[in-house]
PDB file of C-alpha atoms in Angstrom:
ATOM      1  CA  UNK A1041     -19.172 -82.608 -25.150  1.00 50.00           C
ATOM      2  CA  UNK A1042     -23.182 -82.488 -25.060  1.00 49.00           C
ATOM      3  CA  UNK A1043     -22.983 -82.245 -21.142  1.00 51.00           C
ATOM      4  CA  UNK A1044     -20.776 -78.912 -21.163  1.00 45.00           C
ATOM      5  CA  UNK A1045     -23.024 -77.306 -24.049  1.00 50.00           C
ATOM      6  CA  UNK A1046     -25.768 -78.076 -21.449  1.00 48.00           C
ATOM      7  CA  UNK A1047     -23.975 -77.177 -18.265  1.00 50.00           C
ATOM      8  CA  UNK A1048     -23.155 -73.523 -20.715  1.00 51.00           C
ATOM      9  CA  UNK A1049     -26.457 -73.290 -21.775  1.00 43.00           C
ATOM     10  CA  UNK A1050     -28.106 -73.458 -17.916  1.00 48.00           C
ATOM     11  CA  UNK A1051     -25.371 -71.368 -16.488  1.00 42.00           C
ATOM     12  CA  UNK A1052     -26.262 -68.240 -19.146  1.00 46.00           C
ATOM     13  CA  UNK A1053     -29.864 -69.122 -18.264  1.00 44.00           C
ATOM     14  CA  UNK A1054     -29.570 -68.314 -15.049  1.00 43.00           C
ATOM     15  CA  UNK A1055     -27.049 -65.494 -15.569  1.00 36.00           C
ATOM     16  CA  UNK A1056     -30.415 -64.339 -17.549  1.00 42.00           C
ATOM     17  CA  UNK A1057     -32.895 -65.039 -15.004  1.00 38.00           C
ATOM     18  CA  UNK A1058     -30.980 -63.411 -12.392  1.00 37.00           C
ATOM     19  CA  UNK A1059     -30.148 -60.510 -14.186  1.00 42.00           C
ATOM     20  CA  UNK A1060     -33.388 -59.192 -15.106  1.00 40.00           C
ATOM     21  CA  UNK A1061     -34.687 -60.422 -11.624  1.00 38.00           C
ATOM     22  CA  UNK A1062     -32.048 -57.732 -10.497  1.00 41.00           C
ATOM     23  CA  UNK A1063     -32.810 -54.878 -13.193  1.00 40.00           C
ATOM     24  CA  UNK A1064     -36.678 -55.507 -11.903  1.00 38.00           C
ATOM     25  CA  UNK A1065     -35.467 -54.958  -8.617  1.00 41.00           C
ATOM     26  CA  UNK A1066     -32.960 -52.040  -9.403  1.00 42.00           C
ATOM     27  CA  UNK A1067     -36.036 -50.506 -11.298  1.00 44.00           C
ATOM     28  CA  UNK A1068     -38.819 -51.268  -8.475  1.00 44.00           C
ATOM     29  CA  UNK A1069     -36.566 -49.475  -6.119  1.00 51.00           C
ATOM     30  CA  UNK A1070     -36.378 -46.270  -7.398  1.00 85.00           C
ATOM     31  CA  UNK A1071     -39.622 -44.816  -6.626  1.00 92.00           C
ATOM     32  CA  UNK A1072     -40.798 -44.757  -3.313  1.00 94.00           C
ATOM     33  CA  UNK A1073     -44.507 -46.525  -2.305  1.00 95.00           C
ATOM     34  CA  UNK A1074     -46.986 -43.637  -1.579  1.00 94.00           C
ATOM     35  CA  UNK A1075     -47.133 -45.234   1.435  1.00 95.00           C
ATOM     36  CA  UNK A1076     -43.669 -43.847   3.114  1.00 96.00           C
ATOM     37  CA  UNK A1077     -44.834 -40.254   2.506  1.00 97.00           C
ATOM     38  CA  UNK A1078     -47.933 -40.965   5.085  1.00 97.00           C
ATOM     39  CA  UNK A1079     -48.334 -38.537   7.659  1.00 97.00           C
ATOM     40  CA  UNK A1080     -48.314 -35.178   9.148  1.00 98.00           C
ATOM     41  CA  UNK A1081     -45.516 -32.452   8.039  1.00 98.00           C
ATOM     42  CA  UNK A1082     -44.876 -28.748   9.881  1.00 97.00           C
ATOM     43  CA  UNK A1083     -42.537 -25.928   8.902  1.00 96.00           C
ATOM     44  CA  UNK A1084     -41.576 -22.169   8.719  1.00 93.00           C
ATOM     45  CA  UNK A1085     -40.426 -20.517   4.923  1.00 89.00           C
ATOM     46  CA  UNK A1086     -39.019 -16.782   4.781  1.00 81.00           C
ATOM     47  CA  UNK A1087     -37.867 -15.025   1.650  1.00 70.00           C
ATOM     48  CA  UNK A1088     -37.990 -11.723   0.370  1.00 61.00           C
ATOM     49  CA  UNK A1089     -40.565 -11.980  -2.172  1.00 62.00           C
ATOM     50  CA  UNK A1090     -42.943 -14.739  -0.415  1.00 63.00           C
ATOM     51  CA  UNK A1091     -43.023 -13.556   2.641  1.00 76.00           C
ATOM     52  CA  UNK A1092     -43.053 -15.122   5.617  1.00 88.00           C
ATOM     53  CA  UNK A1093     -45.127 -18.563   5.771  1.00 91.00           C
ATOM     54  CA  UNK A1094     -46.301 -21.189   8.431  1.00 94.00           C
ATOM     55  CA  UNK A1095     -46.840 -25.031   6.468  1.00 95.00           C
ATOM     56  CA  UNK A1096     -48.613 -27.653   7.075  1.00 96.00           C
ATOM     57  CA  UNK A1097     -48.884 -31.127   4.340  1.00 97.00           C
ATOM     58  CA  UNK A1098     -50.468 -34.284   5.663  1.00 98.00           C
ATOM     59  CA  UNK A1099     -50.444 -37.061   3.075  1.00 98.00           C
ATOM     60  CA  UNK A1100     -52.757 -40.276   4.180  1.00 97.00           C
ATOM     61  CA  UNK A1101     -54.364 -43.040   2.334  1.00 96.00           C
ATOM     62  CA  UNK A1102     -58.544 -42.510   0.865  1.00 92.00           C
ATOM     63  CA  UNK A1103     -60.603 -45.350   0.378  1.00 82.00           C
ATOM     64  CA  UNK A1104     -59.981 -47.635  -2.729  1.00 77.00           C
ATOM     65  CA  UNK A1105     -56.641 -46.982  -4.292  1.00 79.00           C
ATOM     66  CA  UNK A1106     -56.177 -43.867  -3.673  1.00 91.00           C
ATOM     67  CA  UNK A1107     -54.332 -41.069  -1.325  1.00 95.00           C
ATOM     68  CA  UNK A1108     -54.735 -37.678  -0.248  1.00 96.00           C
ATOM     69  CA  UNK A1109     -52.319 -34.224   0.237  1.00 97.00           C
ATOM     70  CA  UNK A1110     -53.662 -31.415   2.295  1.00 96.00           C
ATOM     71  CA  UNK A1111     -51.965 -28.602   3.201  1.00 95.00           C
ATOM     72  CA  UNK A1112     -52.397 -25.211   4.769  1.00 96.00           C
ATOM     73  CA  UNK A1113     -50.024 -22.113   4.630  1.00 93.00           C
ATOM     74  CA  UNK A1114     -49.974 -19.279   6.859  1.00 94.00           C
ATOM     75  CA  UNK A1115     -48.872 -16.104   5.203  1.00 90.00           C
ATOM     76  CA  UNK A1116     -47.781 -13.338   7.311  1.00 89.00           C
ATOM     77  CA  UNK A1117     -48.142  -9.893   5.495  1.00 83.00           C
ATOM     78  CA  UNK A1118     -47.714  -6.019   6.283  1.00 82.00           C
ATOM     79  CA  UNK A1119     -51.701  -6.053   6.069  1.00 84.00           C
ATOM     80  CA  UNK A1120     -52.255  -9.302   8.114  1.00 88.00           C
ATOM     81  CA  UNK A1121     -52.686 -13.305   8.401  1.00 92.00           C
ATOM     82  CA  UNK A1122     -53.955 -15.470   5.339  1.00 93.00           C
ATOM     83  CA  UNK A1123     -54.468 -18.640   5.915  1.00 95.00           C
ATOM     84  CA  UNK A1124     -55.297 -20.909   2.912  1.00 93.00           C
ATOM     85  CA  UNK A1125     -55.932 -24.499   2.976  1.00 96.00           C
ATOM     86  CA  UNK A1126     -56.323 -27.570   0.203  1.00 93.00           C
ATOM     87  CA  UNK A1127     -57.079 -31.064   0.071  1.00 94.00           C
ATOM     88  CA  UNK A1128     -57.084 -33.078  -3.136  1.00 93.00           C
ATOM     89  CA  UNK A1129     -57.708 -36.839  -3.506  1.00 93.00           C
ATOM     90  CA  UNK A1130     -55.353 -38.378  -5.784  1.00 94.00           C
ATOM     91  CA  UNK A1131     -56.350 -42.230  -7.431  1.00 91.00           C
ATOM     92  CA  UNK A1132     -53.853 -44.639  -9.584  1.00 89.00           C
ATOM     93  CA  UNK A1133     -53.519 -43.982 -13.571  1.00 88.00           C
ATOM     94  CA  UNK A1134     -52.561 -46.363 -16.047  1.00 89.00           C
ATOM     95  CA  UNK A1135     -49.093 -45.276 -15.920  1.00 90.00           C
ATOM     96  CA  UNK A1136     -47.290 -46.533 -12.925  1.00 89.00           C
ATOM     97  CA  UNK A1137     -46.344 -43.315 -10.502  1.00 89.00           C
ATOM     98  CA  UNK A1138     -48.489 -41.176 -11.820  1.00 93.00           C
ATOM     99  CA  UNK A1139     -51.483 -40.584 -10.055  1.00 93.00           C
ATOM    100  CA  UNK A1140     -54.485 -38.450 -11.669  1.00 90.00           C
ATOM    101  CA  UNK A1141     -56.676 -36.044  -9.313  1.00 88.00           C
ATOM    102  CA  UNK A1142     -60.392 -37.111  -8.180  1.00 79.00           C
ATOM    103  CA  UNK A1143     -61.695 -33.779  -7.339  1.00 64.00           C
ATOM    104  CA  UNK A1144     -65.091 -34.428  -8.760  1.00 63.00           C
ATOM    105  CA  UNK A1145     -67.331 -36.872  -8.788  1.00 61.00           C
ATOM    106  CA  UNK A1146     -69.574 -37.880 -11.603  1.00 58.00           C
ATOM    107  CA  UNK A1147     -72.788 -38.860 -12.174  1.00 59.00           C
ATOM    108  CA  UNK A1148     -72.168 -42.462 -11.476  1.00 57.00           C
ATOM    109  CA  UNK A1149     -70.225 -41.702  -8.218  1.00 60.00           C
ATOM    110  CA  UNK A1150     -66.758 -42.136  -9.558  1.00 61.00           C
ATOM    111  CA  UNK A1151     -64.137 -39.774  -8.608  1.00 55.00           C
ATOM    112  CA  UNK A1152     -62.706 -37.658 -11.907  1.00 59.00           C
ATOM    113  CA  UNK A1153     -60.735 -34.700 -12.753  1.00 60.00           C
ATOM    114  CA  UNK A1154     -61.504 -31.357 -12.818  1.00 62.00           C
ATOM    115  CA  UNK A1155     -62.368 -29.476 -16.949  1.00 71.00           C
ATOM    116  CA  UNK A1156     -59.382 -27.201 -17.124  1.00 69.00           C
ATOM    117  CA  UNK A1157     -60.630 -25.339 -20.316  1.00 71.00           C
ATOM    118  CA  UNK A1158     -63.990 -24.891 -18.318  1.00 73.00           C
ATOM    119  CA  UNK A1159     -60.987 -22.622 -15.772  1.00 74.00           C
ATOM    120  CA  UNK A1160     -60.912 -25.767 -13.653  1.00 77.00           C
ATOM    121  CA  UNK A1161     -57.509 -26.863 -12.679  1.00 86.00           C
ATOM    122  CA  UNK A1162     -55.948 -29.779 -14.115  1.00 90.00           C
ATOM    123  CA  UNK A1163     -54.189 -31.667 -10.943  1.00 93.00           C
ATOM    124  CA  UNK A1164     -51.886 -34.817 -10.891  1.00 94.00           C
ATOM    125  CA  UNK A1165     -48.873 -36.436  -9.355  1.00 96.00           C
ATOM    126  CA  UNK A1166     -46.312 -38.405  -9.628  1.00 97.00           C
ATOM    127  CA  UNK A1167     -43.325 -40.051  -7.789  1.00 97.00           C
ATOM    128  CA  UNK A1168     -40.208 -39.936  -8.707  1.00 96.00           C
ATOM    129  CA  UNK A1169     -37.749 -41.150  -6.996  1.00 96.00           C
ATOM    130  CA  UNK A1170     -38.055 -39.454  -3.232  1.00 97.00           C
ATOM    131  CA  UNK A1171     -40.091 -36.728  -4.427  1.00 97.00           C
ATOM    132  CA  UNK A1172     -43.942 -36.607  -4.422  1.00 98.00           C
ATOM    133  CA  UNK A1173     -44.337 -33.952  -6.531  1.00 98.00           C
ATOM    134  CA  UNK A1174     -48.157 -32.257  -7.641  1.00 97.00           C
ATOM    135  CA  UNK A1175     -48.993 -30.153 -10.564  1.00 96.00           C
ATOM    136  CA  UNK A1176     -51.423 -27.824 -10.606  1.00 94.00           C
ATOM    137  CA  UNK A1177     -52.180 -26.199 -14.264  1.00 94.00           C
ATOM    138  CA  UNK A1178     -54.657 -23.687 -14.832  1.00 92.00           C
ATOM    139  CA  UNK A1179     -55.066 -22.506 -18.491  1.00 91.00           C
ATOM    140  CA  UNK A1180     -55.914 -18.624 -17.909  1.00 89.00           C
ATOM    141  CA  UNK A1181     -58.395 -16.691 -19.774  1.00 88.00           C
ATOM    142  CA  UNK A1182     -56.163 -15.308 -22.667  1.00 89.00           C
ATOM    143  CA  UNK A1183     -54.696 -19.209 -23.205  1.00 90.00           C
ATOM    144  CA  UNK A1184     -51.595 -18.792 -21.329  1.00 91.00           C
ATOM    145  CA  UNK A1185     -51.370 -20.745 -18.326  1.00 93.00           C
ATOM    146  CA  UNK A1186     -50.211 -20.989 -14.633  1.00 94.00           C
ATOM    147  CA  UNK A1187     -48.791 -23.765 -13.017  1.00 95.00           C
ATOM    148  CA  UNK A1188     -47.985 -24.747  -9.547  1.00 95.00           C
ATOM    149  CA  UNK A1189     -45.331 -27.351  -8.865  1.00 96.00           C
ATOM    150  CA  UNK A1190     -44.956 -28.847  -5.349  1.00 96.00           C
ATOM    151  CA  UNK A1191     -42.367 -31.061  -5.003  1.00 98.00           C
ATOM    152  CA  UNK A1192     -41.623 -32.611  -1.588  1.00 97.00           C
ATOM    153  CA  UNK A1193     -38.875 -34.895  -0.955  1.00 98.00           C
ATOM    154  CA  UNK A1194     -38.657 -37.201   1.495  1.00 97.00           C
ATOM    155  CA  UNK A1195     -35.269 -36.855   3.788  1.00 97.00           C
ATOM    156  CA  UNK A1196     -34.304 -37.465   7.582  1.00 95.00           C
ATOM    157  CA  UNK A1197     -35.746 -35.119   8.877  1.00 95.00           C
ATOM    158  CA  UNK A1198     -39.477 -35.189   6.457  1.00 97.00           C
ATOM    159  CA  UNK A1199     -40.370 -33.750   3.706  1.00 97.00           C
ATOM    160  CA  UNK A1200     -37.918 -30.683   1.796  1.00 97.00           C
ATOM    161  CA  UNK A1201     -40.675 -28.558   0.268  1.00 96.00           C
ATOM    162  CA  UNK A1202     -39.938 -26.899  -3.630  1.00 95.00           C
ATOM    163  CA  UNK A1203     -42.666 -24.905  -4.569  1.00 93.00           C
ATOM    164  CA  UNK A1204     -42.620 -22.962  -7.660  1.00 94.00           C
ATOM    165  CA  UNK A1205     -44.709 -20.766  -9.251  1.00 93.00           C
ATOM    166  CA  UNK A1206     -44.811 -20.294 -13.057  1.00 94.00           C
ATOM    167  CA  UNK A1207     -47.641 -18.228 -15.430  1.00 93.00           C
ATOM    168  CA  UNK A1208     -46.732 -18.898 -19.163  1.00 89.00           C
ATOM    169  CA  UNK A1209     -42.854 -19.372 -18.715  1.00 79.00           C
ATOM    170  CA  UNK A1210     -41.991 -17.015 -16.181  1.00 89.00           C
ATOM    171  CA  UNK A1211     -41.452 -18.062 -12.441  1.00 89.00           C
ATOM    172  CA  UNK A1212     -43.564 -15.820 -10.639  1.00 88.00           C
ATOM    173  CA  UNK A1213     -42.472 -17.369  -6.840  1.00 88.00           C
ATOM    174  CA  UNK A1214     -40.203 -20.109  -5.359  1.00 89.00           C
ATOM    175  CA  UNK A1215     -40.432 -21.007  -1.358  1.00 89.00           C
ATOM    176  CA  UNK A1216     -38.435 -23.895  -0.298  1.00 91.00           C
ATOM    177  CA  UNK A1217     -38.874 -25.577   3.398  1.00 94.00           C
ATOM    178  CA  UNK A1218     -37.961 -28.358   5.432  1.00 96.00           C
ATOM    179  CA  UNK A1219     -40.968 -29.755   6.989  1.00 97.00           C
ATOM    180  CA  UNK A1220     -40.535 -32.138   9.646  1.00 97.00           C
ATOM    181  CA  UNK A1221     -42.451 -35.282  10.411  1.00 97.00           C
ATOM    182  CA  UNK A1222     -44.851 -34.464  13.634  1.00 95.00           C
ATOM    183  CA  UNK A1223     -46.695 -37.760  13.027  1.00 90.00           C
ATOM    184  CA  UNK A1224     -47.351 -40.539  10.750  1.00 87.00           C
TER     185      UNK A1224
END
């Protein structure tokens, strides 16, 4: 009788062990490494209210812990060409996925955020999933606020873009774009 209670009591060990090996694993899984967004992203966006644009993203690794996004959009207008371009430096958090801007650095040499009530924005990102997605949050100068939410989604072809556009609760602009992968 003792060796089946012990043959039992092994068995739903292991039923144990293995099932929170395979929740771990399960859980693991669902967010991509930063690592399989590297590299270098092109693509065209029309709409009616945007405009026409011309995108670029390239997302690479910094020194450290940390990554990078730059990108650069084109915008073709009745009164001409704008080009704009970003980068912003992105280093781990305490939480796991989210990753908190280092667009400054301080006295000591260390990389920090920007002070969004000084009008700085307030930049971070996150991965969920297959989507790298960065806020942007600028608190304007009545208290409301704007934010800019990028998220890009890795597919077959590279990245689908979502940007949106929002200034206290109303969505000013949405562009959406497949960017493909020109290099990695």
């Amino acid at each position: 009788m003792m060796a089946w209670i012990k043959r039992r009591v092994i068995l739903i060990g292991g039923l144990i062990v293995l099932s929170v090996v395979y929740s771990s694993q399960i859980m693991a899984a669902e967010n991509r490494p930063i690592e399989q967004f590297y590299g270098q992203y092109i693509g065209h966006s029309s709409s009616d209210s945007a405009g026409e644009r011309d995108l670029s993203v390239t997302i690479g690794p910094t020194s450290g812990n940390g990554f990078f996004v730059s990108w650069t959009t084109v915008s073709h207008k009745k009164k001409g060409i704008k080009r704009s371009v970003y980068q912003i430096k992105f280093k781990s958090s305490e939480r796991e996925g989210i990753y908190s801007s280092a667009m400054k650095t301080n006295v000591f040499g260390g990389q920090v955020s920007l002070d969004p009530l000084g009008g700085d924005p307030f930049v971070w990102a996150r991965i969920k999933g297959d989507t790298l997605t960065v806020h942007t949050l600028v608190i304007t100068a009545d208290g409301g606020y704007e934010m800019q939410i990028y998220d890009r989604t890795l597919n077959a072809q590279g990245l689908l873009l979502d940007y949106r556009l929002l200034r206290t609760d109303e969505q000013l602009r949405q562009v959406n774009s497949q960017l493909v992968r020109v290099a990695d």
